Coordinates of N, CA and C in Angstrom, one line a residue:
Chain U
Q1 N 79.3 88.3 117.1 CA 79.9 89.1 116.1 C 81.0 90.0 116.7
K2 N 82.2 89.9 116.3 CA 83.3 90.6 116.9 C 83.5 91.9 116.1
E3 N 83.0 93.0 116.6 CA 82.9 94.2 115.8 C 84.1 95.1 116.2
V4 N 84.6 95.8 115.2 CA 85.6 96.8 115.3 C 85.1 98.1 114.7
E5 N 85.0 99.2 115.4 CA 84.5 100.4 114.9 C 85.5 101.5 114.8
Q6 N 85.6 102.1 113.6 CA 86.4 103.2 113.3 C 85.7 104.2 112.6
N7 N 86.0 105.5 112.9 CA 85.4 106.6 112.1 C 86.0 106.6 110.7
S8 N 85.2 106.5 109.7 CA 85.8 106.4 108.3 C 86.5 107.6 107.8
G9 N 86.2 108.8 108.5 CA 86.8 110.0 108.1 C 86.2 110.6 106.8
P10 N 87.0 111.4 106.0 CA 88.4 111.7 106.2 C 88.7 112.6 107.4
L11 N 89.8 112.3 108.1 CA 90.3 113.1 109.1 C 91.4 114.0 108.5
S12 N 91.2 115.3 108.6 CA 92.1 116.2 108.0 C 92.9 117.0 109.0
V13 N 94.2 117.0 109.0 CA 95.0 117.7 109.9 C 96.1 118.5 109.2
P14 N 96.5 119.6 109.7 CA 97.6 120.3 109.0 C 99.0 119.7 109.3
E15 N 99.9 119.9 108.4 CA 101.2 119.4 108.5 C 101.8 119.9 109.8
G16 N 102.5 119.0 110.6 CA 103.1 119.3 111.9 C 102.2 119.1 113.1
A17 N 100.9 118.9 112.8 CA 100.0 118.7 113.9 C 100.0 117.2 114.4
I18 N 99.2 117.0 115.5 CA 99.1 115.6 116.0 C 97.8 115.0 115.4
A19 N 97.9 113.9 114.8 CA 96.7 113.2 114.3 C 96.3 112.1 115.3
S20 N 95.0 112.0 115.6 CA 94.5 111.1 116.6 C 93.5 110.2 116.0
L21 N 93.8 108.9 115.9 CA 92.9 107.9 115.3 C 92.4 107.0 116.4
N22 N 91.1 106.7 116.3 CA 90.5 105.9 117.4 C 89.8 104.6 116.9
C23 N 89.7 103.7 117.7 CA 89.1 102.4 117.4 C 88.5 101.8 118.6
T24 N 87.3 101.3 118.5 CA 86.7 100.5 119.6 C 86.4 99.1 119.2
Y25 N 86.4 98.2 120.1 CA 86.1 96.8 119.8 C 85.1 96.2 120.8
S26 N 84.5 95.1 120.3 CA 83.4 94.6 121.2 C 83.8 93.3 121.9
D27 N 84.9 92.7 121.5 CA 85.2 91.4 122.0 C 86.2 91.6 123.2
R28 N 85.7 91.3 124.4 CA 86.5 91.5 125.6 C 87.6 90.4 125.7
G29 N 87.5 89.4 124.9 CA 88.6 88.4 124.9 C 89.8 88.8 124.0
S30 N 89.7 90.0 123.5 CA 90.8 90.5 122.6 C 92.1 90.6 123.4
Q31 N 93.2 90.2 122.8 CA 94.5 90.1 123.5 C 95.6 90.9 122.8
S32 N 95.4 91.1 121.5 CA 96.5 91.8 120.8 C 95.9 92.8 119.8
F33 N 96.6 93.9 119.6 CA 96.0 95.0 118.9 C 97.0 95.6 117.9
F34 N 96.5 95.9 116.7 CA 97.5 96.2 115.7 C 96.9 97.5 114.9
W35 N 97.9 98.3 114.4 CA 97.6 99.3 113.5 C 98.3 99.1 112.2
Y36 N 97.5 99.2 111.1 CA 98.1 99.0 109.8 C 97.9 100.3 109.0
R37 N 98.8 100.6 108.2 CA 98.7 101.8 107.3 C 98.5 101.3 105.9
Q38 N 97.6 101.8 105.1 CA 97.4 101.4 103.8 C 97.3 102.6 102.8
Y39 N 98.3 102.7 102.0 CA 98.2 103.8 100.9 C 97.3 103.3 99.8
S40 N 96.8 104.3 99.1 CA 95.8 104.0 98.0 C 96.4 103.0 97.0
G41 N 95.7 101.9 96.8 CA 96.2 101.0 95.8 C 97.2 100.0 96.3
K42 N 97.6 100.1 97.5 CA 98.6 99.3 98.1 C 98.0 98.4 99.2
S43 N 98.8 97.4 99.7 CA 98.3 96.5 100.7 C 98.6 97.1 102.1
P44 N 97.9 96.6 103.1 CA 98.2 97.1 104.5 C 99.6 96.8 104.9
E45 N 100.1 97.7 105.7 CA 101.5 97.6 106.2 C 101.4 97.7 107.7
L46 N 101.9 96.8 108.5 CA 101.9 96.9 110.0 C 102.8 98.0 110.4
I47 N 102.3 98.9 111.3 CA 103.1 100.0 111.8 C 103.2 99.9 113.3
M48 N 102.2 99.3 114.0 CA 102.3 99.3 115.5 C 101.5 98.1 116.0
F49 N 102.0 97.5 117.1 CA 101.2 96.5 117.8 C 101.3 96.8 119.3
I50 N 100.3 96.4 120.0 CA 100.3 96.7 121.5 C 99.5 95.6 122.1
Y51 N 100.0 95.1 123.2 CA 99.3 94.0 123.9 C 98.9 94.4 125.3
S52 N 99.5 95.4 125.9 CA 99.2 95.7 127.3 C 98.6 97.1 127.4
N53 N 97.8 97.3 128.4 CA 97.2 98.6 128.7 C 98.3 99.7 128.8
G54 N 98.0 100.8 128.3 CA 98.9 101.9 128.4 C 99.4 102.4 127.0
D55 N 100.5 103.1 127.0 CA 101.1 103.6 125.8 C 102.3 102.9 125.3
K56 N 102.4 102.9 124.0 CA 103.6 102.3 123.4 C 104.1 103.2 122.3
E57 N 105.3 103.7 122.4 CA 105.8 104.7 121.4 C 106.8 104.1 120.5
D58 N 106.8 104.5 119.2 CA 107.7 104.1 118.2 C 107.9 105.3 117.3
G59 N 109.0 106.0 117.5 CA 109.2 107.2 116.7 C 108.1 108.2 116.8
R60 N 107.5 108.6 115.7 CA 106.4 109.6 115.8 C 105.0 109.0 116.1
F61 N 105.0 107.7 116.2 CA 103.7 106.9 116.5 C 103.6 106.5 118.0
T62 N 102.4 106.7 118.5 CA 102.1 106.2 119.8 C 100.8 105.4 119.8
A63 N 100.8 104.2 120.2 CA 99.6 103.4 120.3 C 99.2 103.4 121.8
Q64 N 97.9 103.6 122.0 CA 97.3 103.6 123.4 C 96.2 102.6 123.5
L65 N 96.3 101.8 124.5 CA 95.3 100.7 124.7 C 94.6 100.9 126.1
N66 N 93.3 100.8 126.1 CA 92.5 100.8 127.3 C 91.6 99.6 127.2
K67 N 91.9 98.5 127.8 CA 91.1 97.3 127.7 C 89.8 97.5 128.5
A68 N 89.8 98.2 129.6 CA 88.6 98.4 130.3 C 87.5 99.1 129.5
S69 N 87.9 100.1 128.8 CA 87.0 100.9 127.9 C 86.9 100.3 126.5
Q70 N 87.7 99.3 126.2 CA 87.7 98.7 124.9 C 88.0 99.6 123.8
Y71 N 89.0 100.4 123.9 CA 89.4 101.2 122.8 C 90.9 101.2 122.7
V72 N 91.3 101.4 121.4 CA 92.8 101.6 121.1 C 92.9 102.8 120.2
S73 N 93.9 103.5 120.4 CA 94.1 104.7 119.6 C 95.5 104.8 119.0
L74 N 95.7 105.6 118.0 CA 97.0 105.8 117.4 C 97.2 107.3 117.3
L75 N 98.3 107.8 117.8 CA 98.7 109.2 117.7 C 99.8 109.3 116.8
I76 N 99.8 110.2 115.9 CA 100.9 110.5 115.0 C 101.3 111.9 115.2
R77 N 102.5 112.1 115.8 CA 103.0 113.4 116.0 C 103.7 114.0 114.8
D78 N 103.8 115.3 114.7 CA 104.4 116.0 113.6 C 104.0 115.4 112.3
S79 N 102.7 115.4 112.1 CA 102.1 114.7 110.9 C 102.8 115.3 109.6
Q80 N 103.0 114.4 108.7 CA 103.6 114.8 107.4 C 102.6 114.4 106.2
P81 N 102.7 115.1 105.1 CA 101.8 114.7 104.0 C 102.0 113.2 103.6
S82 N 103.2 112.7 103.8 CA 103.4 111.2 103.5 C 102.6 110.3 104.5
D83 N 102.1 110.9 105.6 CA 101.2 110.0 106.5 C 99.8 109.9 105.9
S84 N 99.5 110.6 104.9 CA 98.1 110.5 104.3 C 97.9 109.1 103.8
A85 N 96.9 108.5 104.4 CA 96.7 107.0 104.1 C 95.4 106.6 104.8
T86 N 95.0 105.4 104.6 CA 94.0 104.8 105.5 C 94.6 104.0 106.6
Y87 N 94.1 104.1 107.8 CA 94.7 103.4 108.9 C 93.7 102.4 109.4
L88 N 94.1 101.2 109.4 CA 93.2 100.1 109.9 C 93.6 99.6 111.3
C89 N 92.7 99.5 112.1 CA 93.0 98.8 113.4 C 92.5 97.4 113.3
A90 N 93.2 96.5 114.1 CA 92.8 95.1 114.1 C 93.1 94.5 115.4
F91 N 92.4 93.5 115.8 CA 92.6 92.8 117.1 C 92.5 91.3 116.9
G92 N 93.3 90.7 117.8 CA 93.2 89.2 117.8 C 92.8 88.7 119.2
S93 N 92.3 87.5 119.2 CA 91.9 87.0 120.5 C 92.4 85.5 120.6
N94 N 92.2 85.0 121.8 CA 92.5 83.6 122.0 C 91.6 82.6 121.3
S95 N 90.5 83.1 120.7 CA 89.5 82.2 120.2 C 89.7 81.9 118.7
G96 N 90.8 82.4 118.1 CA 91.0 82.1 116.7 C 92.3 82.7 116.2
Y97 N 92.7 82.2 115.0 CA 93.9 82.6 114.4 C 93.8 83.9 113.6
A98 N 92.6 84.2 113.2 CA 92.4 85.4 112.3 C 92.3 86.7 113.1
L99 N 92.6 87.8 112.5 CA 92.5 89.1 113.1 C 91.1 89.7 112.7
N100 N 90.6 90.5 113.5 CA 89.4 91.2 113.1 C 89.7 92.7 112.8
F101 N 89.4 93.1 111.6 CA 89.8 94.4 111.1 C 88.7 95.4 111.1
G102 N 89.0 96.7 111.4 CA 88.1 97.7 111.2 C 88.1 98.1 109.7
K103 N 87.2 99.0 109.3 CA 87.1 99.4 107.9 C 88.1 100.5 107.6
G104 N 88.7 101.1 108.6 CA 89.7 102.0 108.4 C 89.3 103.5 108.5
T105 N 90.2 104.3 108.9 CA 90.0 105.8 108.9 C 91.0 106.4 107.9
S106 N 90.4 107.2 107.0 CA 91.2 107.9 106.0 C 91.8 109.2 106.7
L107 N 93.1 109.3 106.6 CA 93.8 110.5 107.1 C 94.4 111.3 106.0
L108 N 94.1 112.6 106.0 CA 94.7 113.5 105.1 C 95.5 114.6 105.8
V109 N 96.8 114.7 105.5 CA 97.6 115.7 106.1 C 97.9 116.8 105.0
T110 N 97.5 118.0 105.3 CA 97.6 119.0 104.4 C 98.8 119.9 104.6
P111 N 99.5 120.2 103.5 CA 100.7 121.1 103.7 C 100.4 122.5 104.2
Chain K
D1 N 113.2 90.2 106.8 CA 111.8 90.7 106.7 C 110.9 89.6 106.0
V2 N 109.7 89.6 106.5 CA 108.7 88.7 105.9 C 108.4 89.1 104.5
K3 N 108.4 88.2 103.6 CA 108.0 88.5 102.2 C 106.9 87.6 101.8
V4 N 105.8 88.3 101.4 CA 104.6 87.6 100.9 C 104.4 88.0 99.5
T5 N 104.4 87.1 98.6 CA 104.3 87.5 97.2 C 103.0 86.9 96.6
Q6 N 102.4 87.6 95.7 CA 101.2 87.1 95.0 C 101.5 87.0 93.5
S7 N 100.9 86.0 92.8 CA 101.3 85.7 91.5 C 101.1 86.8 90.5
S8 N 100.0 87.6 90.7 CA 99.7 88.6 89.7 C 99.3 89.9 90.4
R9 N 99.7 91.0 89.8 CA 99.3 92.3 90.4 C 97.9 92.7 89.9
Y10 N 97.7 92.5 88.6 CA 96.4 92.7 87.9 C 96.0 91.5 87.1
L11 N 94.7 91.3 87.1 CA 94.2 90.1 86.4 C 92.9 90.4 85.8
V12 N 92.6 90.1 84.6 CA 91.3 90.3 83.9 C 90.8 88.9 83.4
K13 N 89.7 88.6 83.9 CA 89.1 87.3 83.5 C 87.7 87.5 83.0
R14 N 87.1 86.4 82.3 CA 85.8 86.5 81.8 C 84.9 85.7 82.8
T15 N 83.6 86.1 82.8 CA 82.6 85.4 83.6 C 82.6 83.9 83.3
G16 N 82.6 83.1 84.3 CA 82.6 81.6 84.1 C 83.9 81.0 84.1
E17 N 85.0 81.7 84.0 CA 86.3 81.2 83.9 C 86.7 80.7 85.3
K18 N 87.6 79.7 85.4 CA 88.2 79.3 86.6 C 89.4 80.1 86.9
V19 N 89.6 80.7 88.0 CA 90.7 81.6 88.3 C 91.5 81.1 89.5
F20 N 92.8 81.1 89.3 CA 93.7 80.7 90.4 C 94.5 81.9 90.8
L21 N 94.5 82.2 92.1 CA 95.4 83.2 92.7 C 96.3 82.5 93.6
E22 N 97.6 82.8 93.4 CA 98.7 82.1 94.2 C 99.3 83.1 95.1
C23 N 99.7 82.5 96.3 CA 100.4 83.3 97.3 C 101.5 82.5 97.9
V24 N 102.7 83.1 98.0 CA 103.8 82.4 98.6 C 104.5 83.3 99.7
Q25 N 104.8 82.7 100.8 CA 105.5 83.4 101.9 C 106.8 82.6 102.2
D26 N 107.8 83.4 102.6 CA 109.1 82.8 102.7 C 109.6 82.8 104.1
M27 N 108.7 83.0 105.1 CA 109.2 83.0 106.5 C 108.7 81.8 107.3
D28 N 108.3 80.8 106.7 CA 107.9 79.6 107.4 C 106.7 79.8 108.4
H29 N 105.8 80.7 108.0 CA 104.6 80.9 108.8 C 103.6 79.8 108.6
E30 N 103.0 79.4 109.8 CA 102.0 78.4 109.7 C 100.7 78.8 109.1
N31 N 100.3 80.1 109.4 CA 99.0 80.5 109.1 C 99.0 81.4 107.8
M32 N 98.1 81.2 107.0 CA 97.9 82.0 105.7 C 96.4 82.3 105.6
F33 N 96.2 83.5 105.0 CA 94.8 84.0 104.9 C 94.6 84.6 103.5
W34 N 93.4 84.5 103.1 CA 92.9 85.2 101.9 C 91.8 86.2 102.3
Y35 N 91.9 87.4 101.8 CA 90.9 88.5 102.0 C 90.5 89.1 100.7
R36 N 89.4 89.7 100.7 CA 89.0 90.6 99.6 C 88.7 91.9 100.2
Q37 N 89.0 93.0 99.5 CA 88.8 94.3 100.0 C 88.1 95.1 99.0
D38 N 86.9 95.7 99.4 CA 86.1 96.5 98.5 C 85.8 97.8 99.2
P39 N 85.6 98.9 98.4 CA 85.4 100.2 99.0 C 84.1 100.2 99.9
G40 N 84.3 100.7 101.1 CA 83.2 100.8 102.1 C 82.9 99.5 102.9
L41 N 83.5 98.4 102.4 CA 83.3 97.1 103.1 C 84.5 96.6 103.9
G42 N 85.6 97.2 103.7 CA 86.8 96.9 104.4 C 87.4 95.5 104.0
L43 N 88.2 94.9 104.8 CA 88.8 93.6 104.6 C 87.8 92.6 105.0
R44 N 87.5 91.6 104.1 CA 86.7 90.5 104.5 C 87.4 89.2 104.3
L45 N 87.4 88.4 105.3 CA 88.1 87.1 105.3 C 87.4 86.1 104.5
I46 N 88.1 85.5 103.5 CA 87.5 84.5 102.7 C 87.7 83.1 103.2
Y47 N 89.0 82.8 103.4 CA 89.4 81.5 103.9 C 90.8 81.7 104.6
F48 N 91.1 80.8 105.6 CA 92.4 80.8 106.1 C 92.8 79.3 106.3
S49 N 94.2 79.2 106.5 CA 94.7 77.9 106.7 C 95.8 78.0 107.8
Y50 N 95.7 77.0 108.8 CA 96.6 77.1 109.9 C 97.7 76.0 109.8
D51 N 97.6 75.2 108.8 CA 98.6 74.1 108.6 C 98.4 73.6 107.2
V52 N 99.4 72.8 106.7 CA 99.3 72.2 105.4 C 98.1 71.4 105.3
K53 N 97.3 71.5 104.2 CA 96.1 70.8 104.0 C 95.0 71.1 104.9
M54 N 95.1 72.0 105.8 CA 94.1 72.4 106.7 C 93.5 73.8 106.3
K55 N 92.2 73.9 106.4 CA 91.6 75.2 106.0 C 90.3 75.4 106.8
E56 N 90.0 76.7 106.9 CA 88.8 77.0 107.6 C 88.1 78.1 106.8
K57 N 86.8 78.1 106.8 CA 86.0 79.1 106.1 C 86.1 80.4 106.9
G58 N 86.2 81.5 106.2 CA 86.1 82.8 106.8 C 84.6 83.3 106.8
D59 N 84.5 84.6 106.6 CA 83.2 85.3 106.6 C 82.4 85.1 105.3
I60 N 83.2 85.0 104.2 CA 82.5 85.0 102.9 C 83.1 84.0 101.9
P61 N 83.0 82.7 102.3 CA 83.6 81.6 101.5 C 82.9 81.2 100.2
E62 N 81.7 81.7 100.1 CA 80.8 81.2 98.9 C 81.5 81.6 97.6
G63 N 81.6 80.7 96.7 CA 82.1 80.9 95.4 C 83.6 80.8 95.3
Y64 N 84.2 80.4 96.5 CA 85.7 80.3 96.5 C 86.1 78.9 97.1
S65 N 87.3 78.5 96.7 CA 87.9 77.4 97.4 C 89.4 77.7 97.6
V66 N 90.0 76.9 98.4 CA 91.5 77.1 98.6 C 92.2 75.8 98.6
S67 N 93.5 75.9 98.4 CA 94.4 74.7 98.4 C 95.7 75.1 99.1
R68 N 96.1 74.2 100.0 CA 97.4 74.4 100.6 C 98.1 73.1 100.7
E69 N 98.9 72.8 99.7 CA 99.6 71.6 99.6 C 101.0 71.7 100.2
K70 N 101.6 72.9 100.2 CA 102.9 73.1 100.8 C 102.8 74.3 101.8
K71 N 103.6 74.3 102.8 CA 103.5 75.3 103.9 C 103.6 76.7 103.3
E72 N 104.4 76.9 102.4 CA 104.7 78.3 101.9 C 103.7 78.8 100.9
R73 N 102.8 77.9 100.4 CA 101.9 78.3 99.3 C 100.5 78.1 99.6
F74 N 99.7 79.1 99.3 CA 98.2 79.1 99.6 C 97.5 79.7 98.4
S75 N 96.7 78.8 97.8 CA 96.0 79.2 96.6 C 94.5 79.5 96.8
L76 N 94.0 80.5 96.1 CA 92.6 80.8 96.2 C 92.1 80.5 94.8
I77 N 91.0 79.8 94.7 CA 90.4 79.4 93.5 C 89.0 79.9 93.4
L78 N 88.7 80.6 92.3 CA 87.3 81.0 91.9 C 86.8 80.0 90.9
E79 N 85.9 79.1 91.3 CA 85.5 78.0 90.5 C 84.9 78.5 89.2
S80 N 84.0 79.5 89.3 CA 83.4 80.0 88.1 C 83.2 81.5 88.3
A81 N 84.1 82.3 87.9 CA 84.2 83.7 88.2 C 82.9 84.4 87.8
S82 N 82.5 85.3 88.7 CA 81.4 86.2 88.4 C 81.8 87.7 88.6
T83 N 81.0 88.5 88.0 CA 81.3 90.0 88.0 C 81.4 90.5 89.5
N84 N 80.6 89.9 90.4 CA 80.6 90.4 91.7 C 81.8 89.9 92.5
Q85 N 82.7 89.2 91.9 CA 84.0 88.8 92.4 C 85.1 89.8 92.0
T86 N 84.8 90.8 91.2 CA 85.7 91.8 90.9 C 86.1 92.5 92.2
S87 N 87.4 92.5 92.5 CA 87.8 93.0 93.8 C 89.3 93.1 93.9
M88 N 89.8 93.6 95.0 CA 91.3 93.5 95.4 C 91.4 92.3 96.3
Y89 N 92.2 91.3 96.0 CA 92.4 90.1 96.8 C 93.8 90.2 97.5
L90 N 93.8 90.1 98.8 CA 95.0 90.2 99.6 C 95.3 88.9 100.3
C91 N 96.5 88.5 100.2 CA 97.0 87.3 100.9 C 97.8 87.8 102.1
A92 N 97.7 87.1 103.2 CA 98.5 87.4 104.4 C 99.0 86.1 105.1
S93 N 100.1 86.3 105.9 CA 100.6 85.1 106.7 C 100.9 85.6 108.1
S94 N 101.0 84.6 109.0 CA 101.4 84.9 110.3 C 101.9 83.7 111.0
L95 N 102.7 83.9 112.1 CA 103.1 82.7 112.9 C 101.9 82.1 113.6
T96 N 102.2 81.0 114.2 CA 101.1 80.2 114.7 C 100.5 80.7 116.0
R97 N 101.2 81.6 116.7 CA 100.7 82.2 117.9 C 99.3 82.9 117.6
I98 N 98.3 82.5 118.3 CA 97.0 83.0 118.1 C 97.0 84.6 118.3
G99 N 96.4 85.2 117.3 CA 96.3 86.7 117.4 C 97.6 87.4 117.0
N100 N 98.5 86.7 116.4 CA 99.8 87.3 116.0 C 99.6 88.2 114.8
E101 N 100.5 89.1 114.6 CA 100.4 90.1 113.5 C 100.5 89.3 112.2
Q102 N 99.7 89.9 111.2 CA 99.7 89.3 109.9 C 100.5 90.3 108.9
F103 N 101.1 89.6 108.0 CA 101.9 90.4 107.0 C 101.2 90.1 105.6
F104 N 101.0 91.2 104.9 CA 100.3 91.1 103.7 C 101.2 91.1 102.4
G105 N 100.7 90.4 101.4 CA 101.3 90.5 100.1 C 100.8 91.8 99.4
P106 N 101.3 92.0 98.2 CA 101.0 93.3 97.5 C 99.5 93.4 96.9
G107 N 98.9 92.3 96.9 CA 97.5 92.3 96.4 C 97.4 92.0 94.9
T108 N 96.2 91.4 94.5 CA 95.9 91.2 93.1 C 94.6 91.9 92.9
R109 N 94.6 92.8 91.9 CA 93.4 93.5 91.5 C 92.8 92.6 90.4
L110 N 91.7 92.0 90.7 CA 91.0 91.1 89.8 C 89.7 91.8 89.2
T111 N 89.6 91.8 87.9 CA 88.5 92.3 87.2 C 87.8 91.1 86.4
V112 N 86.5 90.9 86.7 CA 85.8 89.9 86.0 C 84.8 90.6 85.0
L113 N 85.0 90.3 83.7 CA 84.1 91.0 82.7 C 82.9 90.1 82.3

């Protein structure tokens, strides 16, 4: 069973703060890692992907990958109320075409 | 930009009806996927297809079938709808590279009465 664990939240942060979302995975064969954002009633939208250990930055978003410890995280700097959503992590491996998704962490950014 | 479209945004059907959900992608992706999403259960893979006429069962295929006659179109069929199939259904597509990112359609909210 390829498990992906995320804290369901809700994670509440004040506007302007850094939001930190974490995800652990069990499959050591995982090669690619993704973060999706899902607003209520909408479909998931890809916001970040990372393949190598270390940090990857895109605007206010930073993805961090540590394959040895089997975790991936997403940092959102200068959080805005519009960042309030559920964030899903997902990973892919060489053993299949499908991605394995976590159940998501609900983020609430309060003004 | 990748565009994945689904035939209906909302659908209401009666128990026992045969239901067709259609998904079309316009980026020549080889892989297509059907998920359902329920509160507290996350995304669950129903079926996926990695080529025309090819399909693989996902985690919860019971009560569903699929059809992929053309590369751009992937259909999900509920042979005899039941109330426990009330859910949000999401279609996704990706390039053939294993573990590549998936792009989702807007979803179909299906209610079975």
